[in-house]
Coordinates of C-alpha atoms in Angstrom, one line a residue:
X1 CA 58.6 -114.7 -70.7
X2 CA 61.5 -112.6 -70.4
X3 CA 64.6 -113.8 -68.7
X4 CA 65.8 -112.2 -65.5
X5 CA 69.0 -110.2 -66.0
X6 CA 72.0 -111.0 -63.7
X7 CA 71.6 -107.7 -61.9
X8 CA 67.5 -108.4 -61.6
X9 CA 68.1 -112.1 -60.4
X10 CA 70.9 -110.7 -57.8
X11 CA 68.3 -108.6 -56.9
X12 CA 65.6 -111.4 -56.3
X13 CA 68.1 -113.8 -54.6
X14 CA 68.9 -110.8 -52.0
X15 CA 65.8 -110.6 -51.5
X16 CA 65.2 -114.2 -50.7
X17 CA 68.2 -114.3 -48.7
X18 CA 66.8 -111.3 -46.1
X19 CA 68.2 -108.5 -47.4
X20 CA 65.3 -105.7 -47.0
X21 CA 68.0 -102.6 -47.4
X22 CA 70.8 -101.6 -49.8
X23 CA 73.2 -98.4 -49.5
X24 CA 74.4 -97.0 -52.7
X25 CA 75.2 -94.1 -55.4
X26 CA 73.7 -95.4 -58.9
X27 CA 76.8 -95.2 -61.8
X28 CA 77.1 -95.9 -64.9
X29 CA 78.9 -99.3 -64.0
X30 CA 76.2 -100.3 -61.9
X31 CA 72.8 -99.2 -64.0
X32 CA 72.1 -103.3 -64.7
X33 CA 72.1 -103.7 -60.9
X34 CA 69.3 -101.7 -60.5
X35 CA 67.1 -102.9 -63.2
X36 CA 65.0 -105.0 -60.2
X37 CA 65.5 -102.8 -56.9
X38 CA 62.8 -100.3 -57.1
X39 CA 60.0 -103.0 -57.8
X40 CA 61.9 -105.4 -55.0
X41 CA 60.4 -103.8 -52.1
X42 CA 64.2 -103.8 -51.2
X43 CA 65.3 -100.1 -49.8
X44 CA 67.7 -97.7 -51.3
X45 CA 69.5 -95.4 -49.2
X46 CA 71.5 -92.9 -51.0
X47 CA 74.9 -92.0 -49.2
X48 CA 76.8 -88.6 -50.4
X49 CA 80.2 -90.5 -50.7
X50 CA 80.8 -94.5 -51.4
X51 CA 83.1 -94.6 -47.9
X52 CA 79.4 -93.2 -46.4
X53 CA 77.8 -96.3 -47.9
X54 CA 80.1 -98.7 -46.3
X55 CA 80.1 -97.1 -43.1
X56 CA 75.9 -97.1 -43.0
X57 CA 76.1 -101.0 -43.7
X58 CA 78.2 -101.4 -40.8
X59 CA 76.4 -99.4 -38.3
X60 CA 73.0 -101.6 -40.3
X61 CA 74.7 -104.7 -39.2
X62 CA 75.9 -104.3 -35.9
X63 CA 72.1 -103.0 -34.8
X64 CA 70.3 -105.2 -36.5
X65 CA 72.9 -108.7 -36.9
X66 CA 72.2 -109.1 -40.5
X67 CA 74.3 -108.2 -43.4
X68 CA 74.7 -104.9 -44.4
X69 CA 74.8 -104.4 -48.0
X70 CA 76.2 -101.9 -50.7
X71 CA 76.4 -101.1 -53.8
X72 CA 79.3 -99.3 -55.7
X73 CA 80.3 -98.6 -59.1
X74 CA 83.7 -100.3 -60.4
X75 CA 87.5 -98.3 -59.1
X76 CA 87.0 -95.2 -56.8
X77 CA 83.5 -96.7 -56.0
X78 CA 85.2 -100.3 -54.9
X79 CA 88.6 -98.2 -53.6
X80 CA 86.2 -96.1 -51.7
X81 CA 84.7 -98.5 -49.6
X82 CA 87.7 -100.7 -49.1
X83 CA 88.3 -98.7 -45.4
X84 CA 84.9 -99.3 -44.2
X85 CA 85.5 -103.3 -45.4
X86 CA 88.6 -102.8 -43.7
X87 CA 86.5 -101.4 -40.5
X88 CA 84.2 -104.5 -40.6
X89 CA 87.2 -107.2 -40.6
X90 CA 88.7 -106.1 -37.7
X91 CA 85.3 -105.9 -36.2
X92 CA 84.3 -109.1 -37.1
X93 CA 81.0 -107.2 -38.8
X94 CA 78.9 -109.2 -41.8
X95 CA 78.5 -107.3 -44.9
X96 CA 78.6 -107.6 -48.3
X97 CA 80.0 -105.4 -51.1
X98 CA 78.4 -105.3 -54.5
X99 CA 80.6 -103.7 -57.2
X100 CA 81.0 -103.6 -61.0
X101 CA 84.3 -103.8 -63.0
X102 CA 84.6 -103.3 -65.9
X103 CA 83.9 -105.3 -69.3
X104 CA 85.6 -109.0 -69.1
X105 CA 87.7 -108.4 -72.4
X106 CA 89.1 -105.3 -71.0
X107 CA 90.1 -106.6 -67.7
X108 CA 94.3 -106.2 -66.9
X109 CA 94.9 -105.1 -70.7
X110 CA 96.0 -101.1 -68.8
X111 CA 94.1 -99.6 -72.1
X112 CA 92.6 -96.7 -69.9
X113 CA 88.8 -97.5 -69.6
X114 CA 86.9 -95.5 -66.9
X115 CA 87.3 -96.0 -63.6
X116 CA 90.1 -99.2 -64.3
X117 CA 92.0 -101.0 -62.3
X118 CA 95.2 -103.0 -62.5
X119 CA 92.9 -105.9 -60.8
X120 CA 90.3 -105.1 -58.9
X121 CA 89.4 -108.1 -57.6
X122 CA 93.3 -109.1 -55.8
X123 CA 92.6 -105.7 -54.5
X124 CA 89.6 -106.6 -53.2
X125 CA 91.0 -109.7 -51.7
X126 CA 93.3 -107.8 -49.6
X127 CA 90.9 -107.0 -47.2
X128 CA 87.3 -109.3 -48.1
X129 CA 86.5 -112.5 -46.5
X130 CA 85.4 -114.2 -49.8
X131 CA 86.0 -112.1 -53.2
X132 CA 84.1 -113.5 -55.9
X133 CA 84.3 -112.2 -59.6
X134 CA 80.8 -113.5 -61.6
X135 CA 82.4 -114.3 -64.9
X136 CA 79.5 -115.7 -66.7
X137 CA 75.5 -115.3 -65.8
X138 CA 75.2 -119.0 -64.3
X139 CA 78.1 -118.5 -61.6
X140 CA 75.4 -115.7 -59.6
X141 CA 73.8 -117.8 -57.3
X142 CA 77.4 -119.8 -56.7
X143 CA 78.8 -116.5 -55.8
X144 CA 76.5 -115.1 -53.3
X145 CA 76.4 -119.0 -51.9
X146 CA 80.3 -118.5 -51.0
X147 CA 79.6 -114.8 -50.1
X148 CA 76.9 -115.6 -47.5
X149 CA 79.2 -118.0 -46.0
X150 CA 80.8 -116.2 -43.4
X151 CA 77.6 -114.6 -42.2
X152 CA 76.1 -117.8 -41.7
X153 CA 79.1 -119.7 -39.6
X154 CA 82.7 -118.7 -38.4
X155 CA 83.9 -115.2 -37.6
X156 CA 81.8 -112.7 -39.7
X157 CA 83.3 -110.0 -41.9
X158 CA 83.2 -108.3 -45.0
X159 CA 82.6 -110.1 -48.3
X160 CA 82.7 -108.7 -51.7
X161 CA 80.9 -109.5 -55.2
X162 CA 82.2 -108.2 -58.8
X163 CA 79.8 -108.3 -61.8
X164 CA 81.4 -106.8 -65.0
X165 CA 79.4 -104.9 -67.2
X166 CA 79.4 -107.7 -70.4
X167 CA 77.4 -109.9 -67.9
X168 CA 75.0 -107.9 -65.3
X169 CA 72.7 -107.5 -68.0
X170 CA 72.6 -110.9 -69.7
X171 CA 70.1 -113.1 -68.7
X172 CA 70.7 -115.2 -65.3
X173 CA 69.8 -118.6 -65.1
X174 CA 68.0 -119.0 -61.7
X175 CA 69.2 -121.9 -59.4
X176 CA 68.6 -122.6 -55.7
X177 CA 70.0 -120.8 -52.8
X178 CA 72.2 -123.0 -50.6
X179 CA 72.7 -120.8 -47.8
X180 CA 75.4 -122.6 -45.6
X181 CA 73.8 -121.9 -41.8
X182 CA 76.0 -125.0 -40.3
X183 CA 78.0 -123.6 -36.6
X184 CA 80.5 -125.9 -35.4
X185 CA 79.4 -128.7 -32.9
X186 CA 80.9 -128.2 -29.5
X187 CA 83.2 -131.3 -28.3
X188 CA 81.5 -132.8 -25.0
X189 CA 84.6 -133.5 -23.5
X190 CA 86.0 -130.1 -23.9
X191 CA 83.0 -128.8 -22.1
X192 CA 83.1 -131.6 -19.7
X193 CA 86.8 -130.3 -19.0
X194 CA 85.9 -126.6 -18.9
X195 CA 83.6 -127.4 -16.3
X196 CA 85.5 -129.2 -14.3
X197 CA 88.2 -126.2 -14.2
X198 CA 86.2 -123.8 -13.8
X199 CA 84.5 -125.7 -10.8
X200 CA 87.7 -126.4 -9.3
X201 CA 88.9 -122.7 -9.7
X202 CA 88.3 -119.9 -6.2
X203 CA 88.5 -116.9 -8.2
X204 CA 87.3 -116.7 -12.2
X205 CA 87.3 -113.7 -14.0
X206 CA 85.0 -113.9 -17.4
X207 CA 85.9 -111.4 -20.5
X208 CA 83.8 -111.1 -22.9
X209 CA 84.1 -109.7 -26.6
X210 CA 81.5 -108.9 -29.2
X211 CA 80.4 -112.9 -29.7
X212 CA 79.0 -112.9 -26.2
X213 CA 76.6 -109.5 -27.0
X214 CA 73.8 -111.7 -28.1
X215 CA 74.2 -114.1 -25.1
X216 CA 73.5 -111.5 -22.6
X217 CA 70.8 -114.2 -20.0
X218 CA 73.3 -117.4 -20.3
X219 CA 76.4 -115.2 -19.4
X220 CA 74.9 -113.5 -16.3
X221 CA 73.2 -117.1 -14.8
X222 CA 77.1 -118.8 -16.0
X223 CA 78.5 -115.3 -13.9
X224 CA 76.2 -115.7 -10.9
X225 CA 76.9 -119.8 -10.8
X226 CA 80.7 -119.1 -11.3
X227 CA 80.3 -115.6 -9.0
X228 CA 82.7 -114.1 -11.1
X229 CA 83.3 -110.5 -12.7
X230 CA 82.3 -109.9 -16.1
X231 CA 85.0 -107.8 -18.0
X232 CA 83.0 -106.3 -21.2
X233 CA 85.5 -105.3 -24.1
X234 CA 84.1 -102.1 -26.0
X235 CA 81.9 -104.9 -28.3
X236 CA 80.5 -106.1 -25.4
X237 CA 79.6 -102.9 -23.3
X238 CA 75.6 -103.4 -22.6
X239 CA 75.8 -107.2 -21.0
X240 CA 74.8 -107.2 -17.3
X241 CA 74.1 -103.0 -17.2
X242 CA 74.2 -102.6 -13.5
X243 CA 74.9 -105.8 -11.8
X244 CA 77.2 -106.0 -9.4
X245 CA 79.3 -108.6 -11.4
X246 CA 79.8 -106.5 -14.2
X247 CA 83.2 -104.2 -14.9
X248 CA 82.2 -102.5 -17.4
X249 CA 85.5 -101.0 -17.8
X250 CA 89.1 -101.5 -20.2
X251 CA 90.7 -104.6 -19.8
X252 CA 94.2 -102.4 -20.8
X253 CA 93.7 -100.1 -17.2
X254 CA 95.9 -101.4 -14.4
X255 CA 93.3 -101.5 -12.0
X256 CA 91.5 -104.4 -14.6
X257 CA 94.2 -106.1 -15.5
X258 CA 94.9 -106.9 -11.4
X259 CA 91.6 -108.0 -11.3
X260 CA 92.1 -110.3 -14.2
X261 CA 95.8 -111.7 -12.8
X262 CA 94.1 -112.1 -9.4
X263 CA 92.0 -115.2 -11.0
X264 CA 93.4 -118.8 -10.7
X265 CA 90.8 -119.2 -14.1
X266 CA 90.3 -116.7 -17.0
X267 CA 87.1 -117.6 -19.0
X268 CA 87.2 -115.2 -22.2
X269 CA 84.0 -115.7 -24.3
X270 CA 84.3 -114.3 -27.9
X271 CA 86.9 -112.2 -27.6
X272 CA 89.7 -112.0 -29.9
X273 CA 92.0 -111.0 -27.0
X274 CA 93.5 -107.8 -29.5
X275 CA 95.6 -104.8 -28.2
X276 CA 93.1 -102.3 -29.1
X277 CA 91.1 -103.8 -26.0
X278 CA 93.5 -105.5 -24.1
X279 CA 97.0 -103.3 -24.8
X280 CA 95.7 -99.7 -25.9
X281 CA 98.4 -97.9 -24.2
X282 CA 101.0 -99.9 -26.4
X283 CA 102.9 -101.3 -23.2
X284 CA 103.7 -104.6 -25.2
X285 CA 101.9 -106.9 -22.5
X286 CA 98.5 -108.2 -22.0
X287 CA 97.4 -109.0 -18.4
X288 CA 98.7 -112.7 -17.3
X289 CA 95.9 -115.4 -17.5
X290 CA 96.0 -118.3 -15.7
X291 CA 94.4 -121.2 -16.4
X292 CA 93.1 -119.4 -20.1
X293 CA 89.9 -121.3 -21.1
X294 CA 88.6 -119.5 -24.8
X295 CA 85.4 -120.3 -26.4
X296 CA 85.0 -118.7 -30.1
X297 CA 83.2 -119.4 -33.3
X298 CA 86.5 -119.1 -35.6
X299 CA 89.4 -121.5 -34.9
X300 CA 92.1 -119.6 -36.4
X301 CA 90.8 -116.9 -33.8
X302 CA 91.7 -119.8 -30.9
X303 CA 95.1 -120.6 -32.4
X304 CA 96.7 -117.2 -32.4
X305 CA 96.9 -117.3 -28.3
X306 CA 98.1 -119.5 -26.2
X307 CA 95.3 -120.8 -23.9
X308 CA 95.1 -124.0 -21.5
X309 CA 91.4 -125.1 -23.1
X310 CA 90.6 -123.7 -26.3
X311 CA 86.9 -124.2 -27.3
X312 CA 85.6 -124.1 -31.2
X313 CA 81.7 -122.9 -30.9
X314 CA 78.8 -120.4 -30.8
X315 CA 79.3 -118.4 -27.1
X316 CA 75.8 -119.1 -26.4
X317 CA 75.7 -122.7 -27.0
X318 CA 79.0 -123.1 -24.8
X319 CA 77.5 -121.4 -22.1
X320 CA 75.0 -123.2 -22.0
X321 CA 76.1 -126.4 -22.4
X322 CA 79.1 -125.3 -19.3
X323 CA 75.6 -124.2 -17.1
X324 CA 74.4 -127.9 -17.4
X325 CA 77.8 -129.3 -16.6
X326 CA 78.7 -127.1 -13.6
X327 CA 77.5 -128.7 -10.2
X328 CA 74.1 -126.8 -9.1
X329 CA 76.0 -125.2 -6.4
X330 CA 78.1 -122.0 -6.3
X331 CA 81.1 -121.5 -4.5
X332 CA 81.0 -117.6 -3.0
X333 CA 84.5 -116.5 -4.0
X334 CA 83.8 -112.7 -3.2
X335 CA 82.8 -112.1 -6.9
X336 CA 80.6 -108.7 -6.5
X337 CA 83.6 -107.3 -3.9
X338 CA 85.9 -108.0 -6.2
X339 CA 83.9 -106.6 -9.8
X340 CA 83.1 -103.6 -7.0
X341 CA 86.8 -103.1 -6.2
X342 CA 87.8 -103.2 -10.0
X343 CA 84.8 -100.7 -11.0
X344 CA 86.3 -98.2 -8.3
X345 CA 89.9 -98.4 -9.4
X346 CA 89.6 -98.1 -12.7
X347 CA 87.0 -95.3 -12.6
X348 CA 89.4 -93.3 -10.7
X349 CA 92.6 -94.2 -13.2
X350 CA 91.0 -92.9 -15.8
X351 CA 91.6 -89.3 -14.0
X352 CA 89.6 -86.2 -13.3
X353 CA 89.3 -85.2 -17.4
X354 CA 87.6 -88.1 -18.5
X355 CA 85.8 -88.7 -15.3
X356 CA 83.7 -85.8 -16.6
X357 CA 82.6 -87.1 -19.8
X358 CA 81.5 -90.5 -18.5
X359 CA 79.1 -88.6 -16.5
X360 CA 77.7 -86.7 -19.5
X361 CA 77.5 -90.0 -21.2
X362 CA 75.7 -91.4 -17.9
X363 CA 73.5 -88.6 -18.1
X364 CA 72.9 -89.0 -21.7
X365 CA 72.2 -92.7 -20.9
X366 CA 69.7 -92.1 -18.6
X367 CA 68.0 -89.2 -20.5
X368 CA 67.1 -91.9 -23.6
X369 CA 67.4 -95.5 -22.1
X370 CA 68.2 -98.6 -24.4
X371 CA 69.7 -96.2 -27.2
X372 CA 71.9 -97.1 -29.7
X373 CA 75.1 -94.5 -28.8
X374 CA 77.0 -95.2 -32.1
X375 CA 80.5 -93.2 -32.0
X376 CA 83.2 -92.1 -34.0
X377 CA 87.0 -91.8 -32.8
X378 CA 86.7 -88.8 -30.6
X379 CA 87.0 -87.7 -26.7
X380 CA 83.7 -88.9 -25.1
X381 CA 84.3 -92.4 -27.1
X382 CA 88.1 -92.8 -25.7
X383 CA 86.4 -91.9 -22.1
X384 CA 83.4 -94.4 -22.6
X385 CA 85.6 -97.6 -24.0
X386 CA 87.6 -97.1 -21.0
X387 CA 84.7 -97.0 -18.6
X388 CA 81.0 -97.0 -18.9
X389 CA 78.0 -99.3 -18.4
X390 CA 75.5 -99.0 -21.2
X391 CA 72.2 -100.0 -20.8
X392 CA 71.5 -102.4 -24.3
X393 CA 73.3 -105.6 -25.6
X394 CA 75.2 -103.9 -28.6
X395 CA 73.8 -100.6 -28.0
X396 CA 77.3 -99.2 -27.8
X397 CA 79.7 -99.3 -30.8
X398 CA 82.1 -97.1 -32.5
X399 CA 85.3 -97.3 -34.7
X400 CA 88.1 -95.9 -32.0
X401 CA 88.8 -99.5 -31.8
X402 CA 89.8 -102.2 -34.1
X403 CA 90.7 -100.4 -37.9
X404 CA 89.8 -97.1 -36.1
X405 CA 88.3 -94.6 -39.3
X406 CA 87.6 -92.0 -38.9
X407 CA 84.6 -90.6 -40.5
X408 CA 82.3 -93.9 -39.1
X409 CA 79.9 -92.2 -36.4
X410 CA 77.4 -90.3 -38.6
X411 CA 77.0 -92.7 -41.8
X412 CA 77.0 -95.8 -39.5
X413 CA 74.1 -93.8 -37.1
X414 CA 72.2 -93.9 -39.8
X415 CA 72.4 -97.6 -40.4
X416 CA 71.7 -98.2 -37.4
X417 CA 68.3 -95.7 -37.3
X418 CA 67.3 -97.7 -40.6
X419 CA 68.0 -101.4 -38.6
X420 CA 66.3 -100.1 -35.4
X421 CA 63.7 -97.4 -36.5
X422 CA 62.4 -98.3 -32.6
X423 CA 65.1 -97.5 -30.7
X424 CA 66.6 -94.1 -29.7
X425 CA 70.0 -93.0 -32.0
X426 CA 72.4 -91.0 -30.7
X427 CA 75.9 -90.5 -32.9
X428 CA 78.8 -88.8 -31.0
X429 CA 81.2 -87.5 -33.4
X430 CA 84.3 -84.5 -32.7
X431 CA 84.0 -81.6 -34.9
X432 CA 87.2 -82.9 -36.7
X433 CA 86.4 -86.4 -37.5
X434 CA 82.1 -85.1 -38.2
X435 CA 84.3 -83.1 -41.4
X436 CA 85.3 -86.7 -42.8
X437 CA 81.2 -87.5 -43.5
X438 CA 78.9 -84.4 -42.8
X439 CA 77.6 -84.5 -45.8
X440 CA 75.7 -88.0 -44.9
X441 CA 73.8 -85.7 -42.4
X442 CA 71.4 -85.2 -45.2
X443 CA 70.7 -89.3 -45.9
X444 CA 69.0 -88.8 -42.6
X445 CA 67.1 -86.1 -43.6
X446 CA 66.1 -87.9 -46.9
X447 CA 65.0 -90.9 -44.8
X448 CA 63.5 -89.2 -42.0
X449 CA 65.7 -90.5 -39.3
X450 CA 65.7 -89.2 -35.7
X451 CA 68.9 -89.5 -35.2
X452 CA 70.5 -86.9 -32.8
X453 CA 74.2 -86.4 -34.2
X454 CA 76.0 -85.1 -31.0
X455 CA 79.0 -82.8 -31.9
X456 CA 81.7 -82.6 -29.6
X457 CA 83.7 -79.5 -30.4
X458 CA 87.0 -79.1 -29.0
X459 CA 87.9 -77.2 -32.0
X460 CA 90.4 -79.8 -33.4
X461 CA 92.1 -83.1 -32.9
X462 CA 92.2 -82.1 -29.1
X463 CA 92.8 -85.9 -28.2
X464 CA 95.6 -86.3 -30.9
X465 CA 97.2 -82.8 -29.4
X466 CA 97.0 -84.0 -26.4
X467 CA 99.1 -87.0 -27.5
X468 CA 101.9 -84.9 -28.9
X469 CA 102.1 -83.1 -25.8
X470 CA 102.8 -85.6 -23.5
X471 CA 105.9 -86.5 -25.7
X472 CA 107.1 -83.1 -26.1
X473 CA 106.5 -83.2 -30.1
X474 CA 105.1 -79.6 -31.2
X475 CA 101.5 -80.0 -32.0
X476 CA 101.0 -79.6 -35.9
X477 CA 98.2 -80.0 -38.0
X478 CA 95.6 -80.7 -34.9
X479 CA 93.6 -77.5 -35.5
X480 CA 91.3 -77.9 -38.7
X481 CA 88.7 -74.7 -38.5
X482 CA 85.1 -76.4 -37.7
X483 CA 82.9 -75.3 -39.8
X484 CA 79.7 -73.1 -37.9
X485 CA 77.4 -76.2 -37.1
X486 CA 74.2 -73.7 -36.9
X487 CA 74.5 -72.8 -40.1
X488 CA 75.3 -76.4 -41.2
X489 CA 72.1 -77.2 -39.0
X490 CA 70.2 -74.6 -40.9
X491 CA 71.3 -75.4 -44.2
X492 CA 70.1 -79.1 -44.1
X493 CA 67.1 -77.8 -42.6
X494 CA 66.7 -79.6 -39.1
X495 CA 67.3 -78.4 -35.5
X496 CA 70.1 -77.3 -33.6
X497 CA 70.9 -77.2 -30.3
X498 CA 74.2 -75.8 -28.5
X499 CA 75.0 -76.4 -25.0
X500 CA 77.8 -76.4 -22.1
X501 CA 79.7 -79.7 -21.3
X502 CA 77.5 -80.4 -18.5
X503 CA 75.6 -83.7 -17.8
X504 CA 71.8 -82.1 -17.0
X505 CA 71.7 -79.3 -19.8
X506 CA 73.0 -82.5 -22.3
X507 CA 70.2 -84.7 -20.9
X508 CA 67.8 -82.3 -21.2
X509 CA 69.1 -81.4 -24.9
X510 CA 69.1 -85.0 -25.9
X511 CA 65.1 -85.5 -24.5
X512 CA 63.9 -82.3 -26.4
X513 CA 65.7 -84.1 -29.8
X514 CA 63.9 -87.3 -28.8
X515 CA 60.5 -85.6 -28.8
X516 CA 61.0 -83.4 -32.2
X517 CA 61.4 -87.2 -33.6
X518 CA 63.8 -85.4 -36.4
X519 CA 67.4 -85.5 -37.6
X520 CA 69.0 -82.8 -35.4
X521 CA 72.3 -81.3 -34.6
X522 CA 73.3 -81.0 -30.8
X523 CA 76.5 -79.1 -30.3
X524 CA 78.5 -80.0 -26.7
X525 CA 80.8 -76.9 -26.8
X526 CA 83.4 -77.4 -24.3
X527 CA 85.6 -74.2 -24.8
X528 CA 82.9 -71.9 -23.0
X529 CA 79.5 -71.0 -22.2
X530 CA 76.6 -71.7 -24.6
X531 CA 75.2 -69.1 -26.5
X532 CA 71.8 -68.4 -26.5
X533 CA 70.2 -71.9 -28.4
X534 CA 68.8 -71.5 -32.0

């Protein structure tokens, strides 16, 4: 019998490890990993660009909690995805990068080979997780063992594999998989502790980050036992939709941060405390917690902020494990008056402008419950991370915070489509940052994806002009010409829609898309009436 090749047993061990989709362009430098993908059952999504293939594994991650994966030829194909591994570290997003570089004995000798690198793989290390460079056709299954890793336990984020060409073909020796699933075991007496605090406490606020999205039962019985607000960071938007404990609203707007320096106890729950979420406005301060108790999965996460209790474990396990200690009992300490209170004030801070576009996305909500709204950095996004209840446990994600590409919204839509083919996708991009990956437009046509990509066209970087405004710098360069989305619409060959910023006519759009069950275009034009629709 034939021996595997390293590409066809990297295939096979993906395979065994859960991976059931790849994103990728085929190259030259990565023919040999493809030798066992079409007869893997495995799926191959072709992106239009290699930063498209990064982005998709994202949004595939973050819907579905598994590993995105891609795979991308050796230098512009590696240097290409770097800013959506880049994306997925500061977002604390599993995926893993396959690339190939180039022939071992040519490696750091400068001769000039295609598509070379001074050194790929410190590159690489610059911004993966784990690096790992498969020098000889036994080190495969080592590799992927140390690549899993971080998916598995600790803070998930990108990891990267290089295969040079001299070995992806040579026969693999196959060896098991020794998948490291081990989660670090909560210490009873810092529970015990946390329990007592937190019972002693008359007024806890909880904030929450992306760890607590899977956790969403445990956090609202610990919030109703505790009665105590919930403050949801943009990872965390979905948990609790509509109860009155929840503010779903920016822990950087005044009217939250008095909330949170009203508590005697701060309980934040896998949340990495950053100024994207907690200081977006760049003021240099963070709201005062007293009494900080922090439960998260990585401890070098724990010891970058000062906190009274710092707890090492998986957010669901803590909470449970606090619900048992906690006396059966609550103490009332005004909780939903005081989440109520916070929703109000910060719902009217946000002013009159963006006011507006949470009720589009409210309507838009409503009009396609338990969606997946997957953004990129543009008005409706900024309005929504500041304020807005979504209705699904990670059903609300986008790259305005964090790294902040832009380019993210339509390639990682259609991840998320591929890791949720049951749920309604919507993608809300601007017409400026939709020019960074329109071209991906047509991997959803390819797959057959209903995704609705929802352009918001204020003709330009309106939020970025806005910005130079307000300081008196002459705007420059925040006017790119969008390109005529119907005929974009038209020339990939799926619907279009165009209508007026107002919540009803988007609703109404958005449930027409739903039923066409197609890739389509929806234009929110917010310069002027709509023309008559295509």
């Amino acid at each position: 019998m034939t021996k595997a090749t390293v590409g066809e047993a990297l295939v096979a061990e993906l395979k065994a490890r859960g991976v059931n989709c790849v994103f990728g362009i085929p190259g030259v430098h990565t023919v040999e990993l493809y030798r066992g993908l079409a007869a893997s059952g495995i799926r191959h999504v072709t992106p239009r660009h290699e930063q498209g293939a990064g982005f998709m594994a994202d949004g595939y991650a973050r819907a579905s909690g598994r590993p995105g994966v891609a795979f991308v030829i050796t230098g512009p194909g590696l240097t290409n995805t770097l800013t959506p591994m880049a994306q997925a570290r500061a977002e604390s997003v599993p995926m893993l990068v396959v690339s190939g570089v180039n022939a071992s004995s040519t490696l750091g000798k400068g001769h000039g080979h295609l598509h070379e690198l001074p050194d790929q793989h410190a590159l690489a290390k610059t911004v993966a997780l784990v690096s790992e460079h498969v020098a000889r056709p036994e080190e495969l299954s080592t590799a992927l063992d140390r690549a899993f890793t971080p998916f598995s336990r600790g803070r998930p984020g990108p990891a990267h594999i290089q295969i040079p060409l001299d070995v992806a073909g040579n026969g693999a020796e196959g060896s098991p998989i020794m998948e490291d699933t081990a989660t670090p075991v909560l210490d009873p007496a810092l529970i015990t502790e946390a329990a007592a605090r937190l019972s002693a406490a008359r007024q806890v606020v909880i904030l929450t980050g992306g760890g607590a999205k899977t956790a969403g039962a445990e956090l609202q019985a610990l919030a109703e036992r505790l009665d105590a607000p919930v403050v949801q960071t943009v990872n965390a938007r979905g948990l609790m939709h509509g109860h009155p404990l929840t503010v779903p609203a920016s822990p950087s707007l005044q009217a939250v941060r008095d909330l949170i320096e009203g508590a005697d106890c701060v309980l934040a729950l896998g949340t990495e405390l950053g100024p994207t979420d907690y200081d977006m406005y760049a003021t240099g301060t963070a709201a005062a917690m007293k009494g900080l108790i922090r439960v998260d999965i990585c401890p070098e996460q724990l010891a970058r902020h000062e906190a009274a209790l710092a707890i090492q474990g998986r957010v669901d396990e803590a909470i449970s494990a606090l619900l048992s200690a906690l006396p059966g009992t609550p103490t009332p300490s005004q909780g939903a008056a005081r989440a109520e209170h916070a929703r109000a004030a910060a719902f009217e801070e946000i002013g009159p402008d963006y006011r507006a576009q949470v009720e589009v996305l409210n309507a838009m909500r409503n009009a396609v419950p338990n969606a997946l709204m997957i953004g990129d950095s543009t008005q409706p996004i900024y309005a929504g991370n500041l304020y807005y209840d979504h209705d699904r446990a990670g059903g609300w994600f986008n790259a305005a915070t964090g790294y902040g590409a832009l380019g993210y919204g339509i390639p990682a839509a259609i991840g998320g489509a591929l890791a949720a083919p049951d749920a309604p996708v919507v993608c809300i991009a601007g017409d400026g940052g939709a020019q960074f990956s329109l071209p991906e437009i047509m991997a959803a046509v390819d797959e057959n994806l209903p995704v609705t990509f929802m352009i918001w066209n204020n003709r330009g970087y309106g939020e970025i002009a806005t910005s130079m405004e307000a300081v008196n710098v002459p705007v420059v360069g925040c006017d790119p010409t969008p390109p005529d989305f119907a005929a974009t619409a038209q020339s990939f060959g799926i619907p279009y829609t165009r209508v007026p910023m107002e919540p009803q006519a988007v609703a109404a759009a958005l449930r027409e898309a739903r039923r066409r069950n197609a890739p389509s275009i929806l234009e929110i034009d917010i310069t002027g009436p709509a023309p008559d629709q295509e």
